[in-house]
Tab-separated table of C-alpha atoms and ligand atoms in Angstrom:
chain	number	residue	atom	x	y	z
A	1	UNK	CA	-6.796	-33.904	0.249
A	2	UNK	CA	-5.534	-30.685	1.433
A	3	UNK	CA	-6.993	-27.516	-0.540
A	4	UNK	CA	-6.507	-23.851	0.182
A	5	UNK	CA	-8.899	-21.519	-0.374
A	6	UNK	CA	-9.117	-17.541	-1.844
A	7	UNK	CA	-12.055	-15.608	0.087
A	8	UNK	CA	-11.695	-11.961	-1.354
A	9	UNK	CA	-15.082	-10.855	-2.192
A	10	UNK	CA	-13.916	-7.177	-3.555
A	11	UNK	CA	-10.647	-8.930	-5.637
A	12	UNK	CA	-10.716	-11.043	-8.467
A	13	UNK	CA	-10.131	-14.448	-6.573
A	14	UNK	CA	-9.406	-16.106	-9.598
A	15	UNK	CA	-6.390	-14.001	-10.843
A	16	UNK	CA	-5.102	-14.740	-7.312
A	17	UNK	CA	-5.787	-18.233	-7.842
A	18	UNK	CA	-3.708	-18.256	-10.934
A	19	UNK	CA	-0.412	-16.189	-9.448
A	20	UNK	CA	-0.638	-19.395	-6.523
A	21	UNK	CA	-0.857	-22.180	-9.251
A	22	UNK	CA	2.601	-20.103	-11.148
A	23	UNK	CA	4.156	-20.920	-7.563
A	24	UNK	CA	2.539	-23.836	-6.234
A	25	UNK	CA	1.034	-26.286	-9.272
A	26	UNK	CA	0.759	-28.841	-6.463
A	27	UNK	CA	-2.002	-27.326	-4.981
A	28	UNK	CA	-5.295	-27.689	-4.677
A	29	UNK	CA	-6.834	-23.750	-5.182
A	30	UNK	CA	-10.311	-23.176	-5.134
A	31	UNK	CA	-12.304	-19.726	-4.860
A	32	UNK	CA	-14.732	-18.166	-2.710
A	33	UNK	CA	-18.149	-19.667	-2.907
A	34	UNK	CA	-16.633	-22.446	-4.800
A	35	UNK	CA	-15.006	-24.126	-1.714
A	36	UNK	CA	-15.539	-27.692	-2.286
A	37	UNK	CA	-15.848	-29.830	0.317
A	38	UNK	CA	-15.409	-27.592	3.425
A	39	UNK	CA	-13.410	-30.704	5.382
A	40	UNK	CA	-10.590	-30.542	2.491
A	41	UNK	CA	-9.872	-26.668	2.993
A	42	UNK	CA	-6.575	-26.932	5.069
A	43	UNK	CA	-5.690	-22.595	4.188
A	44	UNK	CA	-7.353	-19.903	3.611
A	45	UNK	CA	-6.537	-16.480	2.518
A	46	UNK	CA	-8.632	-13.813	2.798
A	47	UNK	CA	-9.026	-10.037	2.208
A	48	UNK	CA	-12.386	-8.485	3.655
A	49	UNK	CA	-13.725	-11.846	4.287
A	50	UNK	CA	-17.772	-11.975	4.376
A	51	UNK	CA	-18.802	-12.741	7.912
A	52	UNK	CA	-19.117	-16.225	8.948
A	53	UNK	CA	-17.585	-17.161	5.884
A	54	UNK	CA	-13.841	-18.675	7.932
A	55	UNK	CA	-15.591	-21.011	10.300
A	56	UNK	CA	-17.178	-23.436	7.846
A	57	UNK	CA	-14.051	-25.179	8.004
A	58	UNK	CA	-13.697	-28.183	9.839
A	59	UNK	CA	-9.855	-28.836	9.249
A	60	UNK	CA	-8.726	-25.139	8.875
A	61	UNK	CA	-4.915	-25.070	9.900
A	62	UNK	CA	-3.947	-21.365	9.223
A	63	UNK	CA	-5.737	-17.781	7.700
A	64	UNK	CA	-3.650	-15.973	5.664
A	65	UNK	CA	-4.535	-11.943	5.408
A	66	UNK	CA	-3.684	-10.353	1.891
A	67	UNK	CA	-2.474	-7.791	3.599
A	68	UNK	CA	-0.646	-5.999	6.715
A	69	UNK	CA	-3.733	-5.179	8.262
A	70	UNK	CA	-6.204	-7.978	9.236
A	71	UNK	CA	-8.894	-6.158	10.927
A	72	UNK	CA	-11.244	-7.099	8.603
A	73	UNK	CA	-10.375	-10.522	9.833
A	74	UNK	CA	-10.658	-10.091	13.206
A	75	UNK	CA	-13.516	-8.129	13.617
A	76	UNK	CA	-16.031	-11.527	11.841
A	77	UNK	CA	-17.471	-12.772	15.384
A	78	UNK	CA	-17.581	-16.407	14.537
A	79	UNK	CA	-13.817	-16.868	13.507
A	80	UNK	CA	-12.828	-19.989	14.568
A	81	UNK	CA	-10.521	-19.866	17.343
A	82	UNK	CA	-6.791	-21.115	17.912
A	83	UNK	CA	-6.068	-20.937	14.207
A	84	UNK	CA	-3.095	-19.297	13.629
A	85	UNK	CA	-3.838	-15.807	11.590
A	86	UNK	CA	-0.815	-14.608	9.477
A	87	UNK	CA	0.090	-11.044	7.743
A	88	UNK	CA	2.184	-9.331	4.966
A	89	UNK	CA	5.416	-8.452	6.197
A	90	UNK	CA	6.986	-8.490	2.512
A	91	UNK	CA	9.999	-5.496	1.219
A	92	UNK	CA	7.320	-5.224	-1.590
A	93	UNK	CA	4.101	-4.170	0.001
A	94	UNK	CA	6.553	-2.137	2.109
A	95	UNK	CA	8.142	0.016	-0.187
A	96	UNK	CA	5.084	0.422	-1.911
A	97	UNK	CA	3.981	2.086	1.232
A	98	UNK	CA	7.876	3.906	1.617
A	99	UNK	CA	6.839	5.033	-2.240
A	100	UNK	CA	3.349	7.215	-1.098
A	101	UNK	CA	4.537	8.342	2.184
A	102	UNK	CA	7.693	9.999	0.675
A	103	UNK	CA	5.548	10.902	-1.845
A	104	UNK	CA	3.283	12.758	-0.182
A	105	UNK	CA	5.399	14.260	2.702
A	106	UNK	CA	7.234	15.762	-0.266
A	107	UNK	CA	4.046	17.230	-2.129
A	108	UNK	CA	2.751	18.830	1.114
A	109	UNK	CA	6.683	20.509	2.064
A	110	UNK	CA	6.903	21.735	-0.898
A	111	UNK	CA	3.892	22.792	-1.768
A	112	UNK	CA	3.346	21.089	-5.421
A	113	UNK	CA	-0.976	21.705	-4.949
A	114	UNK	CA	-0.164	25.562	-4.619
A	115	UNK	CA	2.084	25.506	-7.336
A	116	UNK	CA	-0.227	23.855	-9.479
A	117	UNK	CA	-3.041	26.392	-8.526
A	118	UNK	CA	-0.737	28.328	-9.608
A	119	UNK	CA	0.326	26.957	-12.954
A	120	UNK	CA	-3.518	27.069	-13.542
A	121	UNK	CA	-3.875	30.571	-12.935
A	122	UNK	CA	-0.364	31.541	-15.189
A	123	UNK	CA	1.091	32.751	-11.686
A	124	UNK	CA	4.607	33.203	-11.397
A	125	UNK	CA	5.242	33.280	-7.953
A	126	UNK	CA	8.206	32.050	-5.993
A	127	UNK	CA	7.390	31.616	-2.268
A	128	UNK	CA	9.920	30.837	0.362
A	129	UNK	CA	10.592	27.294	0.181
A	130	UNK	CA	12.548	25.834	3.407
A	131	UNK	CA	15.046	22.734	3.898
A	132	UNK	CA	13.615	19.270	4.862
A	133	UNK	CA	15.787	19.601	7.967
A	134	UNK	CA	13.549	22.501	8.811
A	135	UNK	CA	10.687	19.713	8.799
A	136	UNK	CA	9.624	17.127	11.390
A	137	UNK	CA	8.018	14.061	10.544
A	138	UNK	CA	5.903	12.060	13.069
A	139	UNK	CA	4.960	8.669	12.275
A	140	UNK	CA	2.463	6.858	14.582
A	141	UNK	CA	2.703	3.335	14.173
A	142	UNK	CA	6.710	2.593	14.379
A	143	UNK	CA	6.053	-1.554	12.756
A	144	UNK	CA	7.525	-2.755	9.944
A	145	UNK	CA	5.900	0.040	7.662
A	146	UNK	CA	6.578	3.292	9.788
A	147	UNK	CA	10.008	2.051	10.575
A	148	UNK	CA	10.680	2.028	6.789
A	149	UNK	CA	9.249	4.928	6.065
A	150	UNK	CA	11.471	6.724	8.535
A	151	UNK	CA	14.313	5.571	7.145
A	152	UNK	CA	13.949	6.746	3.963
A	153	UNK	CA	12.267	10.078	5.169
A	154	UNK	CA	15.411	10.261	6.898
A	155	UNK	CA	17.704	9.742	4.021
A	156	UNK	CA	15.569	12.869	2.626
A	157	UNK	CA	16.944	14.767	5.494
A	158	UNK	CA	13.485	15.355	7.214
A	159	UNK	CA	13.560	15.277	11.221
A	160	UNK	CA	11.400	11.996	11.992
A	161	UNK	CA	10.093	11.314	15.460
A	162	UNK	CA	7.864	8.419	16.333
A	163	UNK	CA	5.488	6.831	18.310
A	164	UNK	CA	4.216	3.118	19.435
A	165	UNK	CA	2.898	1.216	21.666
A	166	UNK	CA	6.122	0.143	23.494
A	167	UNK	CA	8.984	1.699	23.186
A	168	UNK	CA	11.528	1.719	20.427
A	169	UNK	CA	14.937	2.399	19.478
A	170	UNK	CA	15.495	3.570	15.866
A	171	UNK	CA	18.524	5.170	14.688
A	172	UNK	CA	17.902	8.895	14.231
A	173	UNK	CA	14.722	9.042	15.066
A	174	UNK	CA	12.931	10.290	18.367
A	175	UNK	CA	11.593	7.858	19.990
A	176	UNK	CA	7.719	7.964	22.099
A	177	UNK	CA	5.514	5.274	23.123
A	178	UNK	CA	2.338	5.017	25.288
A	179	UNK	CA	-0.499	7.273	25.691
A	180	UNK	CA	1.818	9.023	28.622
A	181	UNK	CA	4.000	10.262	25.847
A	182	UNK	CA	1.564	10.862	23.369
A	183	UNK	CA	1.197	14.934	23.631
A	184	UNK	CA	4.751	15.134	23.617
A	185	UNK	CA	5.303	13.398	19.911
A	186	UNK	CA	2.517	15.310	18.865
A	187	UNK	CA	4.159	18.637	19.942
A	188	UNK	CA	7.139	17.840	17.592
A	189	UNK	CA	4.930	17.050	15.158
A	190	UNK	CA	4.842	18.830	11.724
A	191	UNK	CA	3.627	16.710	9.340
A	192	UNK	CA	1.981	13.501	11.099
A	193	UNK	CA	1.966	9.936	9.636
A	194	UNK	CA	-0.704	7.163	10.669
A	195	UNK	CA	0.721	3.532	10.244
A	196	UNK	CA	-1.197	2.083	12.849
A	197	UNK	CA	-3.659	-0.900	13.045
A	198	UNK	CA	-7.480	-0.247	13.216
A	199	UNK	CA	-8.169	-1.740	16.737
A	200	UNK	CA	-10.062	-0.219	19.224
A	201	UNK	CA	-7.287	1.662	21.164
A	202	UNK	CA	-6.534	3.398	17.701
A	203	UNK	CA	-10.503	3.773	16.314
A	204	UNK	CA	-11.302	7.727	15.999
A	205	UNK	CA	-7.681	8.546	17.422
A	206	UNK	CA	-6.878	11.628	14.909
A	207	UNK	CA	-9.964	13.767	15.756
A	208	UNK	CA	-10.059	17.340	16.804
A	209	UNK	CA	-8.635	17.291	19.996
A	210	UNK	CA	-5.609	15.148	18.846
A	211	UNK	CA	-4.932	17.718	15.795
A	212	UNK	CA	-4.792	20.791	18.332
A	213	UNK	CA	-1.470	19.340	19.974
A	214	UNK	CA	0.016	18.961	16.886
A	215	UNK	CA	2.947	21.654	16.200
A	216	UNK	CA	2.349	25.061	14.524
A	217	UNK	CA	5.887	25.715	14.640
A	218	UNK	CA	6.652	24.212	10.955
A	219	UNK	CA	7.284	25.729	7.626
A	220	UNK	CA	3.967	25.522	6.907
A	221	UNK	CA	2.395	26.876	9.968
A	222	UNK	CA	-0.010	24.477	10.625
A	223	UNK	CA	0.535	20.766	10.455
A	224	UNK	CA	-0.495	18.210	7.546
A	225	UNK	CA	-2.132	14.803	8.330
A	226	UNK	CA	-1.344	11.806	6.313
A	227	UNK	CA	-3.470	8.794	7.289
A	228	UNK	CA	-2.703	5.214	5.270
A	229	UNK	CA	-3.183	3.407	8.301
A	230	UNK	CA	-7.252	2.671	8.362
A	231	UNK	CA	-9.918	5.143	7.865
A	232	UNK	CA	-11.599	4.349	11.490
A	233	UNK	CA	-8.350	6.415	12.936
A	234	UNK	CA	-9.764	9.708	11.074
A	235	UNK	CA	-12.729	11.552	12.196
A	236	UNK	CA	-13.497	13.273	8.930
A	237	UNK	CA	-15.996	15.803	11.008
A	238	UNK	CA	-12.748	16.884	12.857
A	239	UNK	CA	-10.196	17.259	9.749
A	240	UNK	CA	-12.990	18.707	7.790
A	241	UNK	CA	-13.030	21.398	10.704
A	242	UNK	CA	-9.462	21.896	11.402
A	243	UNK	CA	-8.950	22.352	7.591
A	244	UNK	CA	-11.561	25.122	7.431
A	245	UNK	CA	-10.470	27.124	10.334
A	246	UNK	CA	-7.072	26.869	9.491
A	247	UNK	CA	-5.420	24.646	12.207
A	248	UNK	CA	-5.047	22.366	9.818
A	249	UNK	CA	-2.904	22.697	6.867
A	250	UNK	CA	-3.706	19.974	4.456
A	251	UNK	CA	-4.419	16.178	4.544
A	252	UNK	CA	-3.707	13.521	2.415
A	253	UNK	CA	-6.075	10.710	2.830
A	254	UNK	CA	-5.592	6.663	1.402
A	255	UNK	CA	-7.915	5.189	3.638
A	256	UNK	CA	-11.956	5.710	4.701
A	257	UNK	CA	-14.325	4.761	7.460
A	258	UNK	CA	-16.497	3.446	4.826
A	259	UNK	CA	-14.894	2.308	1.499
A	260	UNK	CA	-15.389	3.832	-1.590
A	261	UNK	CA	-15.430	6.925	-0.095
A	262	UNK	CA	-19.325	8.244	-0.807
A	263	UNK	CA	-19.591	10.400	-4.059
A	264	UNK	CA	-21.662	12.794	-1.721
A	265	UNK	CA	-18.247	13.164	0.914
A	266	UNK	CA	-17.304	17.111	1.461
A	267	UNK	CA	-13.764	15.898	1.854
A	268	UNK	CA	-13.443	14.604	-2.839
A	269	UNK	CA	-13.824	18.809	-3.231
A	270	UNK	CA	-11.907	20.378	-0.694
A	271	UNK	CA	-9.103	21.743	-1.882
A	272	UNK	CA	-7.227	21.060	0.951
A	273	UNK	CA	-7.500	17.268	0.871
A	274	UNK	CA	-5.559	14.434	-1.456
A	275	UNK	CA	-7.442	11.662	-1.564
A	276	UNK	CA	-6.019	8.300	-3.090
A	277	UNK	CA	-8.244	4.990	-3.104
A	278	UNK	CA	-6.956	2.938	-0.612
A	279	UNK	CA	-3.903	2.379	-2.883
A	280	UNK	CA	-0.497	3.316	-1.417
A	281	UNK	CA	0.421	0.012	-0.644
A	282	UNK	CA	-1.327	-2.819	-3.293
A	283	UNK	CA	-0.447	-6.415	-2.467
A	284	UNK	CA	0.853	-7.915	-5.468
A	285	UNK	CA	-0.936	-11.307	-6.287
A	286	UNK	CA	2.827	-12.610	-7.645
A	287	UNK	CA	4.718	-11.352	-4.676
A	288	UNK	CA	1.917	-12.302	-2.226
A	289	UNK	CA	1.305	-15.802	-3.762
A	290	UNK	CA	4.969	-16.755	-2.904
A	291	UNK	CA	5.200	-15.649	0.413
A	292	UNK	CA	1.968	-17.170	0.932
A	293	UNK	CA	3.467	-20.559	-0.750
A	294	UNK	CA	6.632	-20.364	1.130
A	295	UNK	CA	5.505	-20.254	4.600
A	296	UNK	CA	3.206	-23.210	3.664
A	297	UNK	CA	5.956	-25.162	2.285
A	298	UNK	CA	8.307	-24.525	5.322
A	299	UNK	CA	4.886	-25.342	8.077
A	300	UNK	CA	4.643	-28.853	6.931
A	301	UNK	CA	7.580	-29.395	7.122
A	302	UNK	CA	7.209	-28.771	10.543
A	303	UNK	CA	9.022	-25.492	10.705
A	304	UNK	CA	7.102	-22.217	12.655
A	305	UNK	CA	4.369	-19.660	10.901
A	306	UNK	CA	5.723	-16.321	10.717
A	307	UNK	CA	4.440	-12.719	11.060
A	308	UNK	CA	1.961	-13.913	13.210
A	309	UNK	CA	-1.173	-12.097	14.609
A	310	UNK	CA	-1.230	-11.475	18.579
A	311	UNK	CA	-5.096	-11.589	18.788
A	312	UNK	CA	-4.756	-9.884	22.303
A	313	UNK	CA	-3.208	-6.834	20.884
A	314	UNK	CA	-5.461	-7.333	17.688
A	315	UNK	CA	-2.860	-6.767	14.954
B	401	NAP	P1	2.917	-3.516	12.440
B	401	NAP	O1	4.273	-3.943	12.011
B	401	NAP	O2	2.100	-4.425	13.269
B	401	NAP	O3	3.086	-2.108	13.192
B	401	NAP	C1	2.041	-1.488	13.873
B	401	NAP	C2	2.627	-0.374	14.707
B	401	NAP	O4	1.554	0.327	15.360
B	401	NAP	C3	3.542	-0.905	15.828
B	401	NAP	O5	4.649	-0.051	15.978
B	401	NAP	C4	2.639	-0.821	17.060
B	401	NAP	O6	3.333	-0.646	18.273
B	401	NAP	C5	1.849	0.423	16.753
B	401	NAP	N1	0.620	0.466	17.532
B	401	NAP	C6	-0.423	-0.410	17.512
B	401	NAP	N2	-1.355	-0.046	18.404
B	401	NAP	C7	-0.891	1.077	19.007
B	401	NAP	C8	-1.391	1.911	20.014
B	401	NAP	N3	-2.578	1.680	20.619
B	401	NAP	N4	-0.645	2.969	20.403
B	401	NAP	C9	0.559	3.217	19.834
B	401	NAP	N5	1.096	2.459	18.843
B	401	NAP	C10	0.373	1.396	18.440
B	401	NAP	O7	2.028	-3.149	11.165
B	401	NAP	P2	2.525	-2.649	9.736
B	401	NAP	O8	2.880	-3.787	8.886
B	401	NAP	O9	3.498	-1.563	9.924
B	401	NAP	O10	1.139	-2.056	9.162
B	401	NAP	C11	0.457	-1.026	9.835
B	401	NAP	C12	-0.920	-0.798	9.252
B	401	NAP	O11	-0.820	-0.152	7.992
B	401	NAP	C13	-1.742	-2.042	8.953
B	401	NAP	O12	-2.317	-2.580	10.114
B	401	NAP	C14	-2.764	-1.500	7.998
B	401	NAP	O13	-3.885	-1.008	8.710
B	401	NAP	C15	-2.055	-0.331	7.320
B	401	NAP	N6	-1.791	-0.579	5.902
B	401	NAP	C16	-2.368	0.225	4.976
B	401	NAP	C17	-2.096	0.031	3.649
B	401	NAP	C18	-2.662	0.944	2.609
B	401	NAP	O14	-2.551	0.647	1.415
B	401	NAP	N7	-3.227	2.050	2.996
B	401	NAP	C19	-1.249	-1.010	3.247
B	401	NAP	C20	-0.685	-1.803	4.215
B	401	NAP	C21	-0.960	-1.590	5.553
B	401	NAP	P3	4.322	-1.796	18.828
B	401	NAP	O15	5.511	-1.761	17.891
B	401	NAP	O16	4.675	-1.352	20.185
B	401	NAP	O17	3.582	-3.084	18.743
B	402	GLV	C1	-3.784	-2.779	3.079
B	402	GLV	O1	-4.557	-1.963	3.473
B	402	GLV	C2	-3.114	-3.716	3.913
B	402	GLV	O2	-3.494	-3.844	5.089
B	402	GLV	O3	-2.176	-4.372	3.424
């Protein structure tokens, strides 16, 4: 008996259960805290797993995440060890992700939230409104989201530099890695992208001292922060201050510390911020389901996991 196993606590397991059965009616599917006997669960996939909840099983031969990041994985202290951890890496979830970051580069160059204070207020007023050439785009995190992203930011005509942790060569765009070369991305830096893993190098990373080396020299004259990488990267303290005393332009927000965002959080009112729920890139239970299915089929038949985790770098 080989069974795989849903853990998603904060999903509806079931409807994921259902998109798996559509691609795989061979399979035995069960749902978290209906496991079954734990000695049949062969896979499990999992998205914000409760802790402890991975190592009751015996006979565990991979963890899928149900999505790019798996730090909510990683971070349960009992998860068994040497079992191979796999990610998204799917076009969908991707340009999902393409979708809000264009999205909301756009919004903040050209201004759509003053021009629909405006609307509100009847005003008929037609600011200066500069080129995306005259913009530059920095995307931490150059993996398989930011690297899509830049592409199509470039296609918009925006200047796009990045930065990772080892160094990159990407058509068109400017090219940083390491902390060494960190200040000098951020100089270029008009409008600054997080696409980076929550891990411990990355935890509180945009906070007030990163957001003063960011450029003033852009069309807005004072940069915009865009975070959909993981909430832990933002100090909200810090944006919350830069916004107020101007150094900071605007942010658009997707992801949170602590999620929901609180009702009682300053940042829901401030007219400076966007916030979305954690939403710019949704896994798909269809599209997920048959990756999830097709690296399963191709494993026993012997052939290699993909997208694997490198637990030493944590992502
Ligand atoms: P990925 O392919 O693993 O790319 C991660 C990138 O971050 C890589 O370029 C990596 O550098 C870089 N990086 C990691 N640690 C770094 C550090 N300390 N300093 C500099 N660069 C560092 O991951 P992905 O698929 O693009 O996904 C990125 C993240 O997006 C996920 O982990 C998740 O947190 C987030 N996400 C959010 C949503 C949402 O809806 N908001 C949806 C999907 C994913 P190297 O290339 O040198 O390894
Ligand atoms: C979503 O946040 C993901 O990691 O896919």
């Amino acid at each position: 008996m080989s069974a795989f196993l849903f853990v998603t606590p904060s999903w509806d397991g079931h409807s994921w259960a259902k998109a798996l059965r559509h691609v795989a009616p061979h399979m035995d599917v069960r749902v978290w805290p209906d496991c079954g006997r734990e000695e049949d669960v062969h896979y499990v996939a999992a998205w914000l797993p409760p802790a402890n909840a991975l190592k009751r099983f015996p006979n565990l031969k991979a963890i899928f995440s149900l999505g790019a990041g798996v730090d909510a994985i990683l971070s349960d202290p009992t998860l068994p060890s040497g079992i191979p951890i796999v990610r998204v890496n799917d076009a969908d979830l991707t340009g999902r992700m393409s979708e809000y970051i264009v999205l909301h580069v756009l919004m903040h160059h050209r201004q759509m939230r003053r021009l629909a204070d405006n609307q509100s207020k009847r005003v008929w007023e037609n600011f200066d409104q500069r080129p995306a050439s005259a913009m530059t785009v920095g995307i931490m995190g150059l993996g398989v989201l930011g690297t899509d992203a830049a592409r199509k930011l470039l296609m918009m005509g925006f200047k796009v530099v990045g930065w990772s942790r080892s160094a990159k060569a990407l058509h068109g765009v400017r090219c940083f890695d390491g902390a060494s070369q960190l200040d000098a991305f951020l100089n270029e830096t008009d409008i600054l992208i997080s696409l980076l893993p929550a891990t411990p190098e990355t935890d509180g990373i945009i906070n007030r001292e990163l957001i003063s080396k960011l450029s003033c020299r852009g069309p807005l004259g004072a940069p915009v922060i865009i975070n959909a990488g993981r909430g832990r990267q933002h100090v909200e303290a810090d944006i919350l201050h830069s916004l107020d005393t101007g150094r900071l332009h605007a942010a658009s927000l997707d992801v949170f510390a602590s999620e929901p965002l609180s009702t009682a959080s300053p940042l829901w009112a401030h007219p400076k911020v966007v916030i979305t729920p954690h939403n710019a890139a949704d896994s798909d239970p269809a599209v997920i389901c048959s990756y999830v299915a097709g690296q399963i089929a191709r494993f026993e038949r012997g052939e290699e996991l993909v997208n694997l985790v490198d637990l030493k770098r944590g992502y």
